């Protein structure tokens, strides 16, 4: 896509305005609802796998390790994806479902807003322990950066309990959250809403010309 991936833009900008992150999160949430109703989990949501089109709409890519759950076996146990974005239930190998994608979306949203992920460590083992055991901690300046509604969404997406996690098995609850107040989901799905910020696709035109 002409806009490249979110990792490229994150490295250029370091972080994004809240309104822009809300737009991206809503776009990906629509994609998740679409695949989850078909019992498919992406399992590798991260900035590298989110592509932007010329209108600055976000799209999921790279379904190489996606899994479709059987009606009679709605859980999987194997780890798949990138550890930094893996949900606790996947790391614990206790059985997981499409809930893991909502956790990954929360990690991505946090990273876009603050330029860092909420769980970090020097080694893979320490990172796994942090994701499983450490509480969610926001930067000290969080109230100067994002709204309380945004904090609530991040907290909901990064709930360590998959059963309580925002978005999982209740997309209507997700859409009705106050953070999305005023957002026309139907128009967003039809790509009839302008992005809060225009996207500079110049670098990609130059690379392909």
PDB file of C-alpha atoms in Angstrom:
ATOM      1  CA  UNK A   1       0.000   0.000   0.000  1.00  0.00           C
ATOM      2  CA  UNK A   2       1.117   3.537  -0.724  1.00  0.00           C
ATOM      3  CA  UNK A   3       1.372   4.551   2.926  1.00  0.00           C
ATOM      4  CA  UNK A   4       3.803   1.842   3.997  1.00  0.00           C
ATOM      5  CA  UNK A   5       3.577   0.197   7.400  1.00  0.00           C
ATOM      6  CA  UNK A   6       3.090   1.710  10.838  1.00  0.00           C
ATOM      7  CA  UNK A   7       6.574   0.721  11.976  1.00  0.00           C
ATOM      8  CA  UNK A   8       8.084   3.017   9.343  1.00  0.00           C
ATOM      9  CA  UNK A   9       5.949   5.952  10.475  1.00  0.00           C
ATOM     10  CA  UNK A  10       6.537   5.223  14.153  1.00  0.00           C
ATOM     11  CA  UNK A  11      10.289   5.359  13.594  1.00  0.00           C
ATOM     12  CA  UNK A  12       9.874   8.682  11.799  1.00  0.00           C
ATOM     13  CA  UNK A  13       7.482  10.333  14.270  1.00  0.00           C
ATOM     14  CA  UNK A  14       8.255   8.496  17.553  1.00  0.00           C
ATOM     15  CA  UNK A  15       4.592   8.771  18.559  1.00  0.00           C
ATOM     16  CA  UNK A  16       1.191   9.825  17.238  1.00  0.00           C
ATOM     17  CA  UNK A  17      -1.580  12.206  18.365  1.00  0.00           C
ATOM     18  CA  UNK A  18      -4.427  10.549  20.241  1.00  0.00           C
ATOM     19  CA  UNK A  19      -6.990  11.317  17.531  1.00  0.00           C
ATOM     20  CA  UNK A  20      -4.836   9.594  14.934  1.00  0.00           C
ATOM     21  CA  UNK A  21      -4.332   6.540  17.141  1.00  0.00           C
ATOM     22  CA  UNK A  22      -8.077   6.384  17.723  1.00  0.00           C
ATOM     23  CA  UNK A  23      -8.572   6.290  13.959  1.00  0.00           C
ATOM     24  CA  UNK A  24      -6.052   3.475  13.514  1.00  0.00           C
ATOM     25  CA  UNK A  25      -7.438   1.480  16.455  1.00  0.00           C
ATOM     26  CA  UNK A  26     -10.971   1.765  15.084  1.00  0.00           C
ATOM     27  CA  UNK A  27      -9.828   0.630  11.629  1.00  0.00           C
ATOM     28  CA  UNK A  28      -8.056  -2.428  13.011  1.00  0.00           C
ATOM     29  CA  UNK A  29     -10.949  -3.180  15.368  1.00  0.00           C
ATOM     30  CA  UNK A  30     -13.262  -3.436  12.363  1.00  0.00           C
ATOM     31  CA  UNK A  31     -10.837  -5.872  10.752  1.00  0.00           C
ATOM     32  CA  UNK A  32     -10.653  -7.927  13.936  1.00  0.00           C
ATOM     33  CA  UNK A  33     -14.416  -8.102  14.219  1.00  0.00           C
ATOM     34  CA  UNK A  34     -14.583  -9.318  10.612  1.00  0.00           C
ATOM     35  CA  UNK A  35     -12.073 -12.143  11.036  1.00  0.00           C
ATOM     36  CA  UNK A  36     -13.162 -13.081  14.556  1.00  0.00           C
ATOM     37  CA  UNK A  37     -16.762 -13.645  13.460  1.00  0.00           C
ATOM     38  CA  UNK A  38     -15.221 -16.201  11.095  1.00  0.00           C
ATOM     39  CA  UNK A  39     -13.326 -17.805  14.007  1.00  0.00           C
ATOM     40  CA  UNK A  40      -9.960 -16.552  12.714  1.00  0.00           C
ATOM     41  CA  UNK A  41      -7.242 -15.103  14.936  1.00  0.00           C
ATOM     42  CA  UNK A  42      -4.423 -13.125  13.324  1.00  0.00           C
ATOM     43  CA  UNK A  43      -1.877 -13.828  16.108  1.00  0.00           C
ATOM     44  CA  UNK A  44       0.791 -11.388  14.918  1.00  0.00           C
ATOM     45  CA  UNK A  45      -0.610  -7.882  15.184  1.00  0.00           C
ATOM     46  CA  UNK A  46       2.246  -5.372  15.395  1.00  0.00           C
ATOM     47  CA  UNK A  47       3.149  -2.103  13.630  1.00  0.00           C
ATOM     48  CA  UNK A  48       5.031  -3.964  10.883  1.00  0.00           C
ATOM     49  CA  UNK A  49       1.858  -5.831   9.952  1.00  0.00           C
ATOM     50  CA  UNK A  50      -0.397  -2.790   9.785  1.00  0.00           C
ATOM     51  CA  UNK A  51      -0.344  -1.065   6.403  1.00  0.00           C
ATOM     52  CA  UNK A  52      -1.647   2.404   5.581  1.00  0.00           C
ATOM     53  CA  UNK A  53      -3.400   3.307   2.355  1.00  0.00           C
ATOM     54  CA  UNK A  54      -3.292   6.676   0.620  1.00  0.00           C
ATOM     55  CA  UNK A  55      -6.225   7.892   2.735  1.00  0.00           C
ATOM     56  CA  UNK A  56      -4.439   6.970   5.984  1.00  0.00           C
ATOM     57  CA  UNK A  57      -6.692   4.014   6.737  1.00  0.00           C
ATOM     58  CA  UNK A  58      -5.053   1.125   8.574  1.00  0.00           C
ATOM     59  CA  UNK A  59      -5.199  -2.435   7.222  1.00  0.00           C
ATOM     60  CA  UNK A  60      -4.081  -5.749   8.704  1.00  0.00           C
ATOM     61  CA  UNK A  61      -1.522  -7.678   6.671  1.00  0.00           C
ATOM     62  CA  UNK A  62       0.531 -10.885   6.908  1.00  0.00           C
ATOM     63  CA  UNK A  63      -1.873 -13.661   7.818  1.00  0.00           C
ATOM     64  CA  UNK A  64       0.856 -16.309   7.543  1.00  0.00           C
ATOM     65  CA  UNK A  65       0.379 -17.562  11.108  1.00  0.00           C
ATOM     66  CA  UNK A  66      -3.332 -16.850  11.423  1.00  0.00           C
ATOM     67  CA  UNK A  67      -5.423 -19.727  12.722  1.00  0.00           C
ATOM     68  CA  UNK A  68      -9.042 -20.683  12.204  1.00  0.00           C
ATOM     69  CA  UNK A  69     -10.609 -22.305  15.222  1.00  0.00           C
ATOM     70  CA  UNK A  70     -12.712 -25.422  14.880  1.00  0.00           C
ATOM     71  CA  UNK A  71     -16.278 -25.209  16.119  1.00  0.00           C
ATOM     72  CA  UNK A  72     -15.621 -28.187  18.362  1.00  0.00           C
ATOM     73  CA  UNK A  73     -12.213 -26.973  19.557  1.00  0.00           C
ATOM     74  CA  UNK A  74     -12.358 -23.214  20.143  1.00  0.00           C
ATOM     75  CA  UNK A  75      -8.921 -22.956  21.774  1.00  0.00           C
ATOM     76  CA  UNK A  76      -5.274 -23.155  20.704  1.00  0.00           C
ATOM     77  CA  UNK A  77      -2.213 -23.685  22.890  1.00  0.00           C
ATOM     78  CA  UNK A  78       0.883 -23.045  20.763  1.00  0.00           C
ATOM     79  CA  UNK A  79       2.775 -19.770  20.927  1.00  0.00           C
ATOM     80  CA  UNK A  80       2.831 -17.839  17.673  1.00  0.00           C
ATOM     81  CA  UNK A  81       3.806 -14.324  16.688  1.00  0.00           C
ATOM     82  CA  UNK A  82       6.119 -11.776  18.289  1.00  0.00           C
ATOM     83  CA  UNK A  83       6.703 -12.120  22.036  1.00  0.00           C
ATOM     84  CA  UNK A  84       6.430  -8.390  22.783  1.00  0.00           C
ATOM     85  CA  UNK A  85       2.858  -8.410  21.445  1.00  0.00           C
ATOM     86  CA  UNK A  86       1.758 -11.827  22.768  1.00  0.00           C
ATOM     87  CA  UNK A  87      -1.121 -11.999  25.226  1.00  0.00           C
ATOM     88  CA  UNK A  88      -0.613 -13.516  28.686  1.00  0.00           C
ATOM     89  CA  UNK A  89      -2.890 -16.478  27.953  1.00  0.00           C
ATOM     90  CA  UNK A  90      -0.803 -17.382  24.900  1.00  0.00           C
ATOM     91  CA  UNK A  91       2.463 -17.122  26.824  1.00  0.00           C
ATOM     92  CA  UNK A  92       1.044 -19.195  29.683  1.00  0.00           C
ATOM     93  CA  UNK A  93      -0.073 -21.905  27.231  1.00  0.00           C
ATOM     94  CA  UNK A  94      -3.375 -22.245  29.042  1.00  0.00           C
ATOM     95  CA  UNK A  95      -5.451 -22.170  25.898  1.00  0.00           C
ATOM     96  CA  UNK A  96      -6.469 -19.041  24.022  1.00  0.00           C
ATOM     97  CA  UNK A  97      -8.855 -17.784  21.393  1.00  0.00           C
ATOM     98  CA  UNK A  98      -9.343 -14.601  19.391  1.00  0.00           C
ATOM     99  CA  UNK A  99      -8.855 -12.641  22.629  1.00  0.00           C
ATOM    100  CA  UNK A 100      -5.105 -12.542  21.918  1.00  0.00           C
ATOM    101  CA  UNK A 101      -5.618 -10.114  19.031  1.00  0.00           C
ATOM    102  CA  UNK A 102      -7.275  -7.516  21.252  1.00  0.00           C
ATOM    103  CA  UNK A 103      -4.309  -7.621  23.620  1.00  0.00           C
ATOM    104  CA  UNK A 104      -1.918  -7.113  20.703  1.00  0.00           C
ATOM    105  CA  UNK A 105      -3.985  -4.161  19.517  1.00  0.00           C
ATOM    106  CA  UNK A 106      -3.638  -2.660  22.986  1.00  0.00           C
ATOM    107  CA  UNK A 107       0.148  -3.027  22.866  1.00  0.00           C
ATOM    108  CA  UNK A 108       0.241  -1.380  19.435  1.00  0.00           C
ATOM    109  CA  UNK A 109      -1.987   1.496  20.573  1.00  0.00           C
ATOM    110  CA  UNK A 110       0.182   2.087  23.656  1.00  0.00           C
ATOM    111  CA  UNK A 111       3.315   2.080  21.504  1.00  0.00           C
ATOM    112  CA  UNK A 112       1.844   4.527  18.994  1.00  0.00           C
ATOM    113  CA  UNK A 113       0.854   6.931  21.758  1.00  0.00           C
ATOM    114  CA  UNK A 114       4.023   6.845  23.867  1.00  0.00           C
ATOM    115  CA  UNK A 115       6.734   5.555  21.532  1.00  0.00           C
ATOM    116  CA  UNK A 116       7.450   2.568  23.813  1.00  0.00           C
ATOM    117  CA  UNK A 117       5.665  -0.659  24.685  1.00  0.00           C
ATOM    118  CA  UNK A 118       4.193  -1.089  28.180  1.00  0.00           C
ATOM    119  CA  UNK A 119       6.159  -4.264  28.910  1.00  0.00           C
ATOM    120  CA  UNK A 120       9.899  -4.218  28.240  1.00  0.00           C
ATOM    121  CA  UNK A 121      12.885  -6.291  29.360  1.00  0.00           C
ATOM    122  CA  UNK A 122      16.466  -7.142  28.425  1.00  0.00           C
ATOM    123  CA  UNK A 123      15.814 -10.797  27.652  1.00  0.00           C
ATOM    124  CA  UNK A 124      13.006 -12.879  26.200  1.00  0.00           C
ATOM    125  CA  UNK A 125      12.519 -14.709  29.497  1.00  0.00           C
ATOM    126  CA  UNK A 126      12.292 -11.453  31.462  1.00  0.00           C
ATOM    127  CA  UNK A 127       9.852 -10.029  28.918  1.00  0.00           C
ATOM    128  CA  UNK A 128       7.580 -13.051  29.220  1.00  0.00           C
ATOM    129  CA  UNK A 129       7.650 -12.731  33.007  1.00  0.00           C
ATOM    130  CA  UNK A 130       6.818  -9.026  32.760  1.00  0.00           C
ATOM    131  CA  UNK A 131       3.830  -9.618  30.487  1.00  0.00           C
ATOM    132  CA  UNK A 132       2.540 -12.389  32.737  1.00  0.00           C
ATOM    133  CA  UNK A 133       3.132 -10.750  36.104  1.00  0.00           C
ATOM    134  CA  UNK A 134       3.739  -6.999  35.960  1.00  0.00           C
ATOM    135  CA  UNK A 135       0.876  -4.492  36.207  1.00  0.00           C
ATOM    136  CA  UNK A 136       0.163  -2.041  33.414  1.00  0.00           C
ATOM    137  CA  UNK A 137       2.045   1.184  34.155  1.00  0.00           C
ATOM    138  CA  UNK A 138       1.613   4.407  32.202  1.00  0.00           C
ATOM    139  CA  UNK A 139       4.293   7.086  31.694  1.00  0.00           C
ATOM    140  CA  UNK A 140       4.341   9.793  34.374  1.00  0.00           C
ATOM    141  CA  UNK A 141       3.094  12.417  31.920  1.00  0.00           C
ATOM    142  CA  UNK A 142       0.176  10.292  30.744  1.00  0.00           C
ATOM    143  CA  UNK A 143      -2.480  12.843  31.735  1.00  0.00           C
ATOM    144  CA  UNK A 144      -0.736  15.470  29.617  1.00  0.00           C
ATOM    145  CA  UNK A 145      -0.644  13.161  26.609  1.00  0.00           C
ATOM    146  CA  UNK A 146      -3.973  11.334  26.397  1.00  0.00           C
ATOM    147  CA  UNK A 147      -7.524  11.546  27.721  1.00  0.00           C
ATOM    148  CA  UNK A 148      -9.045   9.504  30.535  1.00  0.00           C
ATOM    149  CA  UNK A 149     -11.225   7.719  27.984  1.00  0.00           C
ATOM    150  CA  UNK A 150      -8.129   6.686  26.058  1.00  0.00           C
ATOM    151  CA  UNK A 151      -6.522   5.419  29.266  1.00  0.00           C
ATOM    152  CA  UNK A 152      -9.655   3.383  29.931  1.00  0.00           C
ATOM    153  CA  UNK A 153      -9.518   1.781  26.476  1.00  0.00           C
ATOM    154  CA  UNK A 154      -5.846   0.878  26.874  1.00  0.00           C
ATOM    155  CA  UNK A 155      -6.548  -0.567  30.310  1.00  0.00           C
ATOM    156  CA  UNK A 156      -9.437  -2.584  28.887  1.00  0.00           C
ATOM    157  CA  UNK A 157      -7.462  -3.937  25.948  1.00  0.00           C
ATOM    158  CA  UNK A 158      -4.537  -4.826  28.200  1.00  0.00           C
ATOM    159  CA  UNK A 159      -6.595  -6.624  30.814  1.00  0.00           C
ATOM    160  CA  UNK A 160      -4.676  -9.815  31.617  1.00  0.00           C
ATOM    161  CA  UNK A 161      -7.960 -11.713  31.859  1.00  0.00           C
ATOM    162  CA  UNK A 162      -9.125 -12.585  28.336  1.00  0.00           C
ATOM    163  CA  UNK A 163     -12.696 -12.868  29.608  1.00  0.00           C
ATOM    164  CA  UNK A 164     -12.709  -9.256  30.793  1.00  0.00           C
ATOM    165  CA  UNK A 165     -10.677  -7.847  27.914  1.00  0.00           C
ATOM    166  CA  UNK A 166     -12.277  -5.028  25.962  1.00  0.00           C
ATOM    167  CA  UNK A 167     -13.352  -6.105  22.489  1.00  0.00           C
ATOM    168  CA  UNK A 168     -13.355  -9.844  23.089  1.00  0.00           C
ATOM    169  CA  UNK A 169     -16.738 -11.441  22.372  1.00  0.00           C
ATOM    170  CA  UNK A 170     -18.493  -8.081  22.613  1.00  0.00           C
ATOM    171  CA  UNK A 171     -17.694  -5.758  19.734  1.00  0.00           C
ATOM    172  CA  UNK A 172     -20.747  -3.604  20.416  1.00  0.00           C
ATOM    173  CA  UNK A 173     -19.375  -2.804  23.876  1.00  0.00           C
ATOM    174  CA  UNK A 174     -16.097  -1.814  22.250  1.00  0.00           C
ATOM    175  CA  UNK A 175     -17.770   0.463  19.700  1.00  0.00           C
ATOM    176  CA  UNK A 176     -19.929   2.138  22.322  1.00  0.00           C
ATOM    177  CA  UNK A 177     -16.980   3.111  24.532  1.00  0.00           C
ATOM    178  CA  UNK A 178     -16.860   6.855  25.261  1.00  0.00           C
ATOM    179  CA  UNK A 179     -13.484   7.141  23.514  1.00  0.00           C
ATOM    180  CA  UNK A 180     -15.271   6.522  20.218  1.00  0.00           C
ATOM    181  CA  UNK A 181     -18.138   8.906  20.944  1.00  0.00           C
ATOM    182  CA  UNK A 182     -19.142  10.694  17.751  1.00  0.00           C
ATOM    183  CA  UNK A 183     -17.414   8.186  15.478  1.00  0.00           C
ATOM    184  CA  UNK A 184     -19.631   6.981  12.643  1.00  0.00           C
ATOM    185  CA  UNK A 185     -18.610   3.328  12.424  1.00  0.00           C
ATOM    186  CA  UNK A 186     -20.628   2.698   9.264  1.00  0.00           C
ATOM    187  CA  UNK A 187     -18.898   5.523   7.419  1.00  0.00           C
ATOM    188  CA  UNK A 188     -15.536   4.404   8.755  1.00  0.00           C
ATOM    189  CA  UNK A 189     -16.116   0.895   7.448  1.00  0.00           C
ATOM    190  CA  UNK A 190     -17.010   2.332   4.046  1.00  0.00           C
ATOM    191  CA  UNK A 191     -13.945   4.627   4.172  1.00  0.00           C
ATOM    192  CA  UNK A 192     -16.127   7.706   3.971  1.00  0.00           C
ATOM    193  CA  UNK A 193     -14.559   9.457   6.975  1.00  0.00           C
ATOM    194  CA  UNK A 194     -11.442  11.574   6.497  1.00  0.00           C
ATOM    195  CA  UNK A 195      -8.440  10.682   8.611  1.00  0.00           C
ATOM    196  CA  UNK A 196      -7.702  13.231  11.380  1.00  0.00           C
ATOM    197  CA  UNK A 197      -4.312  13.814   9.762  1.00  0.00           C
ATOM    198  CA  UNK A 198      -3.288  13.527   6.110  1.00  0.00           C
ATOM    199  CA  UNK A 199      -0.655  10.970   5.214  1.00  0.00           C
ATOM    200  CA  UNK A 200       2.515  11.962   3.383  1.00  0.00           C
ATOM    201  CA  UNK A 201       3.027   9.221   0.798  1.00  0.00           C
ATOM    202  CA  UNK A 202       5.856  11.102  -0.890  1.00  0.00           C
ATOM    203  CA  UNK A 203       8.624   8.787   0.385  1.00  0.00           C
ATOM    204  CA  UNK A 204       6.844   5.775  -1.073  1.00  0.00           C
ATOM    205  CA  UNK A 205       6.216   7.441  -4.421  1.00  0.00           C
ATOM    206  CA  UNK A 206       9.909   8.286  -4.609  1.00  0.00           C
ATOM    207  CA  UNK A 207      10.904   4.728  -3.741  1.00  0.00           C
ATOM    208  CA  UNK A 208       8.694   3.224  -6.428  1.00  0.00           C
ATOM    209  CA  UNK A 209       9.240   5.784  -9.180  1.00  0.00           C
TER     210      UNK A 209
END
